[in-house]
Short mmCIF file of C-alpha atoms in Angstrom, two decimals:
data_model
loop_
_atom_site.label_atom_id
_atom_site.label_comp_id
_atom_site.label_asym_id
_atom_site.label_seq_id
_atom_site.Cartn_x
_atom_site.Cartn_y
_atom_site.Cartn_z
CA UNK A 1 0.00 0.00 0.00
CA UNK A 2 1.51 3.39 -0.97
CA UNK A 3 2.24 5.78 1.86
CA UNK A 4 -0.21 8.63 2.40
CA UNK A 5 2.20 11.57 2.71
CA UNK A 6 0.60 14.91 3.53
CA UNK A 7 1.99 18.42 4.01
CA UNK A 8 0.33 20.23 6.89
CA UNK A 9 0.20 23.95 7.61
CA UNK A 10 3.39 23.68 9.70
CA UNK A 11 5.25 22.82 6.49
CA UNK A 12 6.56 19.46 7.64
CA UNK A 13 5.71 16.34 5.64
CA UNK A 14 3.93 13.68 7.66
CA UNK A 15 2.75 10.16 7.00
CA UNK A 16 -0.92 9.46 7.67
CA UNK A 17 -1.76 5.89 8.70
CA UNK A 18 -5.33 4.59 8.66
CA UNK A 19 -6.17 1.52 10.69
CA UNK A 20 -9.09 -0.85 10.99
CA UNK A 21 -12.44 0.63 12.00
CA UNK A 22 -11.33 4.22 11.42
CA UNK A 23 -8.39 4.58 13.80
CA UNK A 24 -5.52 6.77 12.57
CA UNK A 25 -2.00 7.94 13.32
CA UNK A 26 0.26 10.69 12.00
CA UNK A 27 4.05 10.53 11.93
CA UNK A 28 6.20 13.60 11.25
CA UNK A 29 9.45 13.20 9.34
CA UNK A 30 10.80 15.93 11.63
CA UNK A 31 11.97 13.98 14.66
CA UNK A 32 10.52 10.73 13.34
CA UNK A 33 7.77 11.66 15.76
CA UNK A 34 4.25 10.28 16.11
CA UNK A 35 2.11 13.38 16.67
CA UNK A 36 -1.38 11.86 16.65
CA UNK A 37 -3.08 8.56 17.45
CA UNK A 38 -6.88 8.40 17.35
CA UNK A 39 -9.08 5.44 18.14
CA UNK A 40 -12.03 4.22 16.06
CA UNK A 41 -14.23 6.87 17.75
CA UNK A 42 -11.79 9.56 16.52
CA UNK A 43 -10.73 10.34 20.10
CA UNK A 44 -7.14 11.61 20.38
CA UNK A 45 -5.13 9.38 22.70
CA UNK A 46 -1.89 11.39 22.66
CA UNK A 47 -1.35 14.82 24.18
CA UNK A 48 -0.08 17.66 22.01
CA UNK A 49 0.54 21.05 23.56
CA UNK A 50 -1.53 23.86 22.03
CA UNK A 51 1.69 25.91 22.14
CA UNK A 52 3.95 23.24 20.63
CA UNK A 53 6.64 24.75 18.40
CA UNK A 54 7.13 23.05 15.04
CA UNK A 55 10.33 24.89 14.14
CA UNK A 56 13.91 23.59 14.43
CA UNK A 57 15.83 23.34 16.59
CA UNK A 58 12.94 23.20 19.06
CA UNK A 59 11.62 19.75 19.99
CA UNK A 60 7.86 19.25 19.67
CA UNK A 61 6.08 18.99 23.04
CA UNK A 62 3.62 16.19 22.48
CA UNK A 63 3.07 12.90 20.72
CA UNK A 64 5.94 10.41 21.02
CA UNK A 65 9.41 12.03 20.73
CA UNK A 66 12.44 9.76 20.23
CA UNK A 67 15.29 10.41 22.71
CA UNK A 68 18.64 9.27 21.25
CA UNK A 69 21.59 8.94 21.82
CA UNK A 70 21.13 10.55 25.24
CA UNK A 71 18.24 10.72 27.66
CA UNK A 72 17.77 13.99 29.53
CA UNK A 73 20.98 15.76 30.46
CA UNK A 74 22.88 12.55 31.25
CA UNK A 75 25.78 13.42 28.97
CA UNK A 76 27.38 16.22 26.98
CA UNK A 77 24.74 16.50 24.24
CA UNK A 78 21.65 18.67 24.06
CA UNK A 79 18.69 17.67 26.26
CA UNK A 80 17.39 14.23 25.20
CA UNK A 81 19.89 13.98 22.31
CA UNK A 82 19.50 15.14 18.72
CA UNK A 83 17.26 12.52 17.04
CA UNK A 84 14.06 14.40 17.91
CA UNK A 85 15.46 17.55 16.25
CA UNK A 86 16.48 15.98 12.93
CA UNK A 87 14.59 15.35 9.70
CA UNK A 88 14.25 11.62 9.15
CA UNK A 89 13.72 9.80 5.84
CA UNK A 90 11.34 7.08 4.78
CA UNK A 91 13.36 3.84 4.79
CA UNK A 92 13.58 2.60 1.20
CA UNK A 93 14.84 -0.83 2.28
CA UNK A 94 12.81 -1.87 5.34
CA UNK A 95 12.82 -5.31 6.88
CA UNK A 96 9.88 -7.64 6.05
CA UNK A 97 6.50 -6.03 6.55
CA UNK A 98 4.35 -6.63 9.66
CA UNK A 99 1.10 -8.63 9.60
CA UNK A 100 -1.53 -7.56 7.11
CA UNK A 101 -3.88 -6.30 9.84
CA UNK A 102 -1.76 -3.21 10.39
CA UNK A 103 -0.55 -0.28 8.31
CA UNK A 104 3.00 0.85 8.95
CA UNK A 105 5.77 3.23 7.96
CA UNK A 106 9.52 2.66 8.28
CA UNK A 107 11.73 5.69 8.99
CA UNK A 108 15.51 6.00 9.17
CA UNK A 109 18.00 8.51 10.56
CA UNK A 110 21.70 8.24 9.75
CA UNK A 111 24.58 10.11 11.34
CA UNK A 112 25.52 13.31 9.49
CA UNK A 113 28.81 15.17 9.39
CA UNK A 114 27.29 17.76 11.72
CA UNK A 115 26.22 15.09 14.23
CA UNK A 116 29.64 13.43 14.10
CA UNK A 117 31.20 16.68 15.37
CA UNK A 118 29.23 16.48 18.63
CA UNK A 119 28.81 12.68 18.86
CA UNK A 120 31.60 11.04 16.79
CA UNK A 121 29.93 7.68 16.24
CA UNK A 122 28.46 6.42 12.99
CA UNK A 123 24.99 4.87 13.35
CA UNK A 124 21.68 4.05 11.69
CA UNK A 125 18.51 4.58 13.73
CA UNK A 126 15.36 2.99 12.34
CA UNK A 127 11.79 3.29 13.57
CA UNK A 128 8.79 1.29 12.44
CA UNK A 129 5.38 2.70 13.39
CA UNK A 130 2.48 0.27 12.95
CA UNK A 131 -1.20 1.01 13.48
CA UNK A 132 -3.39 -2.01 14.24
CA UNK A 133 -6.80 -2.66 15.74
CA UNK A 134 -6.81 -0.81 19.05
CA UNK A 135 -3.04 -0.56 19.23
CA UNK A 136 -0.03 1.47 18.12
CA UNK A 137 3.35 -0.28 17.91
CA UNK A 138 6.79 1.35 17.65
CA UNK A 139 9.90 -0.72 16.94
CA UNK A 140 13.16 1.26 17.22
CA UNK A 141 16.46 -0.25 16.05
CA UNK A 142 19.98 1.15 16.38
CA UNK A 143 22.84 -0.25 14.30
CA UNK A 144 26.49 0.53 14.90
CA UNK A 145 28.04 1.35 11.51
CA UNK A 146 31.24 2.59 13.14
CA UNK A 147 34.61 0.85 13.45
CA UNK A 148 34.49 1.01 17.26
CA UNK A 149 31.96 0.19 19.96
CA UNK A 150 29.67 2.87 21.38
CA UNK A 151 27.03 3.19 24.09
CA UNK A 152 23.82 5.22 24.25
CA UNK A 153 20.69 5.77 26.29
CA UNK A 154 17.25 5.78 24.69
CA UNK A 155 13.60 6.59 25.35
CA UNK A 156 10.24 6.80 23.62
CA UNK A 157 8.47 9.64 25.45
CA UNK A 158 4.73 8.91 25.45
CA UNK A 159 2.74 12.10 26.03
CA UNK A 160 -0.66 10.61 26.90
CA UNK A 161 -3.96 12.48 26.82
CA UNK A 162 -5.92 12.08 30.06
CA UNK A 163 -9.21 13.55 31.25
CA UNK A 164 -7.95 14.84 34.63
CA UNK A 165 -4.48 14.04 35.98
CA UNK A 166 -5.85 13.93 39.55
CA UNK A 167 -8.16 11.07 38.49
CA UNK A 168 -5.41 8.94 36.90
CA UNK A 169 -3.46 6.07 38.44
CA UNK A 170 -0.54 4.04 37.12
CA UNK A 171 -0.32 0.33 38.02
CA UNK A 172 2.66 -1.97 37.62
CA UNK A 173 5.48 0.11 39.16
CA UNK A 174 4.74 -0.53 42.84
CA UNK A 175 7.65 -1.75 45.05
CA UNK A 176 10.21 -0.73 42.39
CA UNK A 177 13.25 1.50 42.87
CA UNK A 178 13.32 4.84 41.08
CA UNK A 179 15.55 7.86 40.58
CA UNK A 180 13.78 11.07 41.56
CA UNK A 181 14.89 13.79 39.16
CA UNK A 182 13.35 16.39 41.48
CA UNK A 183 15.68 15.21 44.27
CA UNK A 184 19.01 15.25 42.40
CA UNK A 185 18.40 11.72 41.11
CA UNK A 186 18.33 10.27 44.61
CA UNK A 187 17.20 6.64 44.66
CA UNK A 188 13.96 5.65 46.43
CA UNK A 189 11.62 2.66 46.54
CA UNK A 190 7.99 3.10 45.50
CA UNK A 191 5.79 2.53 48.56
CA UNK A 192 2.34 3.20 47.09
CA UNK A 193 0.02 0.51 45.70
CA UNK A 194 -0.37 2.69 42.61
CA UNK A 195 1.04 6.00 41.43
CA UNK A 196 -1.43 8.88 41.73
CA UNK A 197 -0.81 12.55 41.07
CA UNK A 198 -1.15 15.67 43.21
CA UNK A 199 2.01 17.58 42.26
CA UNK A 200 5.02 17.67 39.98
CA UNK A 201 6.62 14.29 39.29
CA UNK A 202 9.72 13.25 37.32
CA UNK A 203 10.91 9.73 38.13
CA UNK A 204 12.91 7.03 36.36
CA UNK A 205 11.59 3.64 37.51
CA UNK A 206 14.16 0.85 37.20
CA UNK A 207 13.89 -2.77 36.04
CA UNK A 208 10.21 -2.33 35.28
CA UNK A 209 7.81 -5.03 34.07
CA UNK A 210 7.00 -5.42 30.39
CA UNK A 211 3.43 -4.22 31.02
CA UNK A 212 2.23 -1.00 32.72
CA UNK A 213 -1.39 0.15 33.01
CA UNK A 214 -2.51 3.79 32.98
CA UNK A 215 -6.06 3.93 34.33
CA UNK A 216 -8.18 6.99 33.52
CA UNK A 217 -11.13 6.89 35.93
CA UNK A 218 -13.12 9.67 34.28
CA UNK A 219 -12.84 8.27 30.75
CA UNK A 220 -13.35 4.73 32.11
CA UNK A 221 -10.46 3.69 29.90
CA UNK A 222 -7.21 1.90 30.57
CA UNK A 223 -4.17 2.40 28.38
CA UNK A 224 -1.72 -0.49 28.46
CA UNK A 225 1.97 0.03 27.70
CA UNK A 226 3.88 -3.12 26.73
CA UNK A 227 7.60 -2.86 26.09
CA UNK A 228 10.68 -4.95 25.40
CA UNK A 229 14.36 -3.99 25.31
CA UNK A 230 13.66 -0.86 27.37
CA UNK A 231 13.80 -1.90 31.03
CA UNK A 232 13.18 1.52 32.58
CA UNK A 233 10.05 3.69 32.67
CA UNK A 234 9.89 7.45 33.15
CA UNK A 235 6.77 8.99 34.72
CA UNK A 236 6.44 12.77 34.62
CA UNK A 237 4.05 15.70 34.81
CA UNK A 238 5.23 19.33 35.17
CA UNK A 239 2.26 20.48 37.32
CA UNK A 240 1.22 24.12 37.54
CA UNK A 241 4.38 26.08 38.33
CA UNK A 242 6.61 24.40 35.78
CA UNK A 243 3.84 24.41 33.14
CA UNK A 244 3.58 28.18 33.47
CA UNK A 245 7.35 28.48 33.03
CA UNK A 246 7.32 26.44 29.79
CA UNK A 247 6.91 28.66 26.73
CA UNK A 248 5.59 25.76 24.64
CA UNK A 249 2.89 24.57 27.05
CA UNK A 250 -0.40 26.09 28.13
CA UNK A 251 -0.70 27.03 31.81
CA UNK A 252 -3.51 24.56 32.48
CA UNK A 253 -2.49 21.79 30.08
CA UNK A 254 -0.66 19.78 32.74
CA UNK A 255 -4.14 18.69 33.91
CA UNK A 256 -4.81 16.74 30.72
CA UNK A 257 -1.46 15.03 30.12
CA UNK A 258 0.80 12.40 31.58
CA UNK A 259 4.15 11.23 30.23
CA UNK A 260 4.98 7.52 30.66
CA UNK A 261 8.12 6.59 28.73
CA UNK A 262 9.71 3.34 27.62
CA UNK A 263 13.42 3.79 28.26
CA UNK A 264 16.91 2.35 28.64
CA UNK A 265 18.64 4.79 30.99
CA UNK A 266 20.22 3.22 34.07
CA UNK A 267 22.35 0.79 32.04
CA UNK A 268 23.41 2.29 28.67
CA UNK A 269 23.14 0.00 25.64
CA UNK A 270 26.55 -1.00 24.25
CA UNK A 271 26.93 -1.98 20.58
CA UNK A 272 30.04 -3.40 18.98
CA UNK A 273 30.69 -2.58 15.29
CA UNK A 274 27.80 -3.81 13.11
CA UNK A 275 25.76 -4.98 16.08
CA UNK A 276 22.11 -3.94 16.28
CA UNK A 277 19.83 -3.22 19.24
CA UNK A 278 16.08 -3.55 18.91
CA UNK A 279 13.32 -2.36 21.20
CA UNK A 280 9.55 -2.66 20.99
CA UNK A 281 6.65 -0.70 22.43
CA UNK A 282 2.94 -1.33 22.07
CA UNK A 283 0.24 1.02 23.30
CA UNK A 284 -3.27 -0.40 23.44
CA UNK A 285 -6.59 0.66 24.95
CA UNK A 286 -8.95 -1.34 27.11
CA UNK A 287 -12.43 0.11 27.40
CA UNK A 288 -13.51 -0.62 30.94
CA UNK A 289 -16.11 0.19 33.52
CA UNK A 290 -13.26 0.86 35.93
CA UNK A 291 -14.48 3.31 38.49
CA UNK A 292 -14.18 3.17 42.28
CA UNK A 293 -12.79 -0.33 42.12
CA UNK A 294 -15.36 -1.92 39.80
CA UNK A 295 -12.57 -3.37 37.68
CA UNK A 296 -9.37 -4.65 39.23
CA UNK A 297 -6.56 -3.10 37.17
CA UNK A 298 -4.35 -6.05 38.07
CA UNK A 299 -6.44 -8.07 35.63
CA UNK A 300 -5.14 -5.77 32.95
CA UNK A 301 -1.58 -6.38 34.08
CA UNK A 302 -2.14 -10.13 33.92
CA UNK A 303 -3.22 -9.85 30.29
CA UNK A 304 -6.95 -9.14 30.65
CA UNK A 305 -8.43 -7.81 27.38
#
């Protein structure tokens, strides 16, 4: 099936994917970034700031940015690395296509002379975005095309749209250790049965399970994040003071977003020459009557559909 490439008012080409039953996704070539994912009822499942800036070198606040080869400020590069600020290409030689029940696009980013000045390692970063029935799958791959080994950290930052952040809970990270970025990356152990939100949060949970549930009480909907090859998970929300300080975010928009990232941060990934790393992330929705304990979210974590 030929790709549906459209040029929006922001001037950046984007690929429009149409899934079964009317679901859709949009992927920008700038940043290789998913900027929209709508379900069959045309409801937007990803958050996009109303003040998001679609002009280089600014990263786009919303959707699913790709953080490579550095997460956050854990290194000498710009915040979250440079992949989210580069123009990617459609991969002309992708690996075999996914199952016929999904529509996909394969993107690629290769090291440029400019990038080699700041990060002198030759690489190929590929991303497959597949839209299926009730799910969105991202498969990132990094190949070392250099003559020497290198290491990197990586994340897919999932800006999720929620009805009211104070009515959201995250299941699956209880009892785990985390680095608190608001406390100089001090290490703590999660004591709560579930993560709920009443203030700013920015944590890197370590050695996380392959499945995390984000339960939106008001929408009576659970979003399930499944991941492989990315053992860490970042949970963040800027809350009111930081949101007001961000030029590319509305003052009140923190109330309708939550970022839950698939990541490899604590232990950097090491690739020898011509080795390849592959990760996988699947976001899916479970319509539920979950409200005041009517549905046990642990059923979701055990594979309830």
